[in-house]
XYZ file of C-alpha atoms in Angstrom:
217
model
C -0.521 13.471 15.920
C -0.733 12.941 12.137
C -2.890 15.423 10.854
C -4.876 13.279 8.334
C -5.326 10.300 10.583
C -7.348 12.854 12.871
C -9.203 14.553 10.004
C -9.981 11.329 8.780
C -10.915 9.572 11.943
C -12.953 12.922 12.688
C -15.117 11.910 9.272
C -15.582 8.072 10.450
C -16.953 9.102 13.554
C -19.214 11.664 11.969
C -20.499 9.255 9.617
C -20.767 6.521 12.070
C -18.516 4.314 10.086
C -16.706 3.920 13.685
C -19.429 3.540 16.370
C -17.942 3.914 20.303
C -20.051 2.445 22.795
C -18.082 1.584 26.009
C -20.983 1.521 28.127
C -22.910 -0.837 26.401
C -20.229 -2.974 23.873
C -20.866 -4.780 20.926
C -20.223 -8.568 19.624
C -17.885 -9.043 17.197
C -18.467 -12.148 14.724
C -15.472 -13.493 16.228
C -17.785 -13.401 19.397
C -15.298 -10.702 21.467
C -16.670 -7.977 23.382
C -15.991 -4.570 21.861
C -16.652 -0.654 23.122
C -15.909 0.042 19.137
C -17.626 -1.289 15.902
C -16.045 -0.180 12.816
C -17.624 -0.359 8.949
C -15.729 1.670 6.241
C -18.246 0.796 3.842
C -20.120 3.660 4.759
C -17.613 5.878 3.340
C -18.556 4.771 0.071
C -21.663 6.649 0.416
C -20.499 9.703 1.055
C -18.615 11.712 -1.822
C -16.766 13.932 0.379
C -14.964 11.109 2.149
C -14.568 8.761 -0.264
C -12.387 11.369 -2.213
C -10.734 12.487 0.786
C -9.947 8.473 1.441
C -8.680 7.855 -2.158
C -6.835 10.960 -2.108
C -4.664 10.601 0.723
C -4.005 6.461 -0.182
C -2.928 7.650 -3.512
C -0.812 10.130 -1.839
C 0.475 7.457 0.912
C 0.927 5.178 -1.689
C 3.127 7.475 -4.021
C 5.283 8.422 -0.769
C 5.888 4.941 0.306
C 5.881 2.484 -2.679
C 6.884 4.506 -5.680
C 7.935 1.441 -7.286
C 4.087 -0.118 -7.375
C 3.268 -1.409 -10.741
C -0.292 -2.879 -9.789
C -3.248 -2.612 -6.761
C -4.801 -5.089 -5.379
C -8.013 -4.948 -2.819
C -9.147 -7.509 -0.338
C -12.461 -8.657 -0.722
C -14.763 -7.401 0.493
C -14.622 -4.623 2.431
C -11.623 -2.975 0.424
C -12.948 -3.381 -3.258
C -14.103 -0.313 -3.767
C -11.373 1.292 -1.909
C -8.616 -0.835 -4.267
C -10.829 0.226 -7.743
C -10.603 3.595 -6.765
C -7.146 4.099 -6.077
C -6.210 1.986 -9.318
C -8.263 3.813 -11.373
C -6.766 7.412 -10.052
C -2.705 5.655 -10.310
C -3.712 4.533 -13.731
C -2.366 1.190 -12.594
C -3.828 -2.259 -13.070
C -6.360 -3.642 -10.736
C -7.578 -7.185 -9.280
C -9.242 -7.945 -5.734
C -8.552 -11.403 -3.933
C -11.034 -13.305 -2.469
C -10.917 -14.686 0.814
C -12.017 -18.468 -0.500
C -11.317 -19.408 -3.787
C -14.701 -19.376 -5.728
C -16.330 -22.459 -5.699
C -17.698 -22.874 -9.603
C -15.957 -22.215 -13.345
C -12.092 -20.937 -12.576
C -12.131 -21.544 -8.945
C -10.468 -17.830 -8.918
C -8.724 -16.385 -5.530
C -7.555 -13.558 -7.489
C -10.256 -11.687 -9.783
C -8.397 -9.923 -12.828
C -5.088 -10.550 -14.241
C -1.385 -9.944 -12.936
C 1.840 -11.177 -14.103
C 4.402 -12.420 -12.262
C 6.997 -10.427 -10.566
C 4.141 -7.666 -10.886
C 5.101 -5.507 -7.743
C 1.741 -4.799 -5.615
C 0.154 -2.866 -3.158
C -2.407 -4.258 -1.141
C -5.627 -2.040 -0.327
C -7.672 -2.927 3.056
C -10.003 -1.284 4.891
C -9.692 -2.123 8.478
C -6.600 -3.783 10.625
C -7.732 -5.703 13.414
C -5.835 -9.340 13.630
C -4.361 -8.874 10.626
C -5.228 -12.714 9.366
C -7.424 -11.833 6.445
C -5.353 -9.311 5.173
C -2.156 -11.246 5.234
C -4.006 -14.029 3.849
C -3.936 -11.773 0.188
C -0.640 -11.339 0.785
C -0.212 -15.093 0.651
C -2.365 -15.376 -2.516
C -0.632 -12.624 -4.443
C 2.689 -14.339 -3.292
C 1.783 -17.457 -4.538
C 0.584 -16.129 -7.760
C 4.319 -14.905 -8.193
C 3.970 -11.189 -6.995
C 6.090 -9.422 -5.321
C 3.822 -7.893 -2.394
C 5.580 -4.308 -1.430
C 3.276 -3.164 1.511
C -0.104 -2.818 2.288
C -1.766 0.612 2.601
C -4.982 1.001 5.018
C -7.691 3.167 6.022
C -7.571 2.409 9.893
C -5.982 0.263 11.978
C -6.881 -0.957 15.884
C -3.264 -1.131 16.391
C -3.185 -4.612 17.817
C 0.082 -5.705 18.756
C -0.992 -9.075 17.412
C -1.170 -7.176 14.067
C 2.031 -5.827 14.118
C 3.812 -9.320 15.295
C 2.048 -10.544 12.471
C 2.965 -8.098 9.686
C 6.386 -8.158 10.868
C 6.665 -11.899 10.843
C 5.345 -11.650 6.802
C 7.315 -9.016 6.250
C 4.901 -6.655 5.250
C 5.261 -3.212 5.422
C 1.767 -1.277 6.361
C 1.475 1.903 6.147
C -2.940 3.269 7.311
C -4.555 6.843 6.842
C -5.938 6.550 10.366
C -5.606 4.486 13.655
C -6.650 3.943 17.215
C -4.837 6.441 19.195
C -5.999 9.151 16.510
C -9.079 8.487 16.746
C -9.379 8.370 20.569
C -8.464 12.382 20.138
C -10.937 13.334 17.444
C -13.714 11.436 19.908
C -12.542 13.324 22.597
C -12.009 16.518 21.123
C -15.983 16.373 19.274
C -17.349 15.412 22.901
C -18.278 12.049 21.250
C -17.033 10.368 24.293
C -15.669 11.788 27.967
C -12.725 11.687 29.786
C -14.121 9.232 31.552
C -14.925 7.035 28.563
C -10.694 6.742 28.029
C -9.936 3.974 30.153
C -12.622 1.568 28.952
C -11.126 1.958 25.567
C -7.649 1.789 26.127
C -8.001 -1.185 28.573
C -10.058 -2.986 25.633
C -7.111 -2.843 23.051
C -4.332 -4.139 25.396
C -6.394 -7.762 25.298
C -9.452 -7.527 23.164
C -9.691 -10.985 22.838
C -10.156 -11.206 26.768
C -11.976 -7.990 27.551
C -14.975 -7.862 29.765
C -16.939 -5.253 30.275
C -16.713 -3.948 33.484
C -20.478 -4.378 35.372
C -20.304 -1.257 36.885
C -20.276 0.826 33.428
C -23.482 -1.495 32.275
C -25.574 -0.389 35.216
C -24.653 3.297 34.713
């Protein structure tokens, strides 16, 4: 296991930026059932983390996509996240919406790029992958040239990964599912026992139900 994606997933957990629950899941917006909830906005509020997080993207980024000329962030969750990294890369920065804004410029894309600019794409969390490649599509568009997309975390859907392959994207995250299952297990955040709920819930999240028997427990 990836060394960073543990320590990081450690300091989500501790922060409560990921929140486990399998005996008593959440509702996603998209109305789903969940054991997890994730926010990596809380990071931004702690110093520790958020240096640790723009750290090891910068790294990441460096290792990956030397070539990068310019970052981008997807609104909203990975603003922050994107301005950070930009400003440590001394590269330019802009953030695309996820509607065009609906008075003055109409903008999708806040700040200025060129075209052929090569980018990398900041985002926060992975789940479908729909929003995220949706900036993709918008930087395209705008005449980039898109050459990955770097994350904090990923639910390693295999939806997402059909999807990034059929854009041709090439993501790259600090932390993911699996990692995080062993940091939870290893801080006694959740049991053995806890395991199967959240492995079953990733195979088909879109489906899951929680099983009664774990709500009356």
């Amino acid at each position: 296991m990836n060394d960073v994606a543990q320590i990081l997933a450690d300091k989500l957990l501790k922060i409560s930026a990921i929140n486990l629950q399998p005996n008593n899941p959440f509702v996603w917006a998209s109305g789903w059932n969940s054991p997890i909830y994730t926010d990596n906005r809380k990071t931004l509020s702690y110093p520790d983390v958020r240096s640790f997080i723009k750290v090891e993207l910068c790294r990441m980024i460096l290792e990956n996509f030397p070539e990068v000329d310019a970052v981008a962030g997807v609104a909203t969750g990975a603003i922050a996240q994107g301005a950070l990294v930009a400003d440590t890369l001394s590269l330019p920065y802009v953030y695309v919406r996820s509607t065009p804004k609906d008075h003055g410029l109409e903008n999708l894309i806040e700040g200025s790029l060129k075209p052929g600019t090569r980018v990398v794409v900041i985002e926060d969390l992975i789940s479908t992958g729909g929003s995220s490649l949706k900036a993709v599509e918008a930087l395209r568009a705008a005449g980039c040239e898109v050459v990955g997309m770097a994350a904090l975390f990923t639910y390693g859907f295999p939806i997402a990964e059909e999807a990034f392959k059929k854009a041709n994207v090439k993501l790259i995250t600090l932390s993911n599912y699996n990692a995080m299952l062993e940091a939870a297990l290893a801080t006694e955040y959740i049991q053995e026992s806890d395991l199967a709920t959240l492995r079953e819930w990733r195979k088909d999240p879109a489906s899951w139900t929680p099983n009664p028997q774990s709500l009356t427990d």
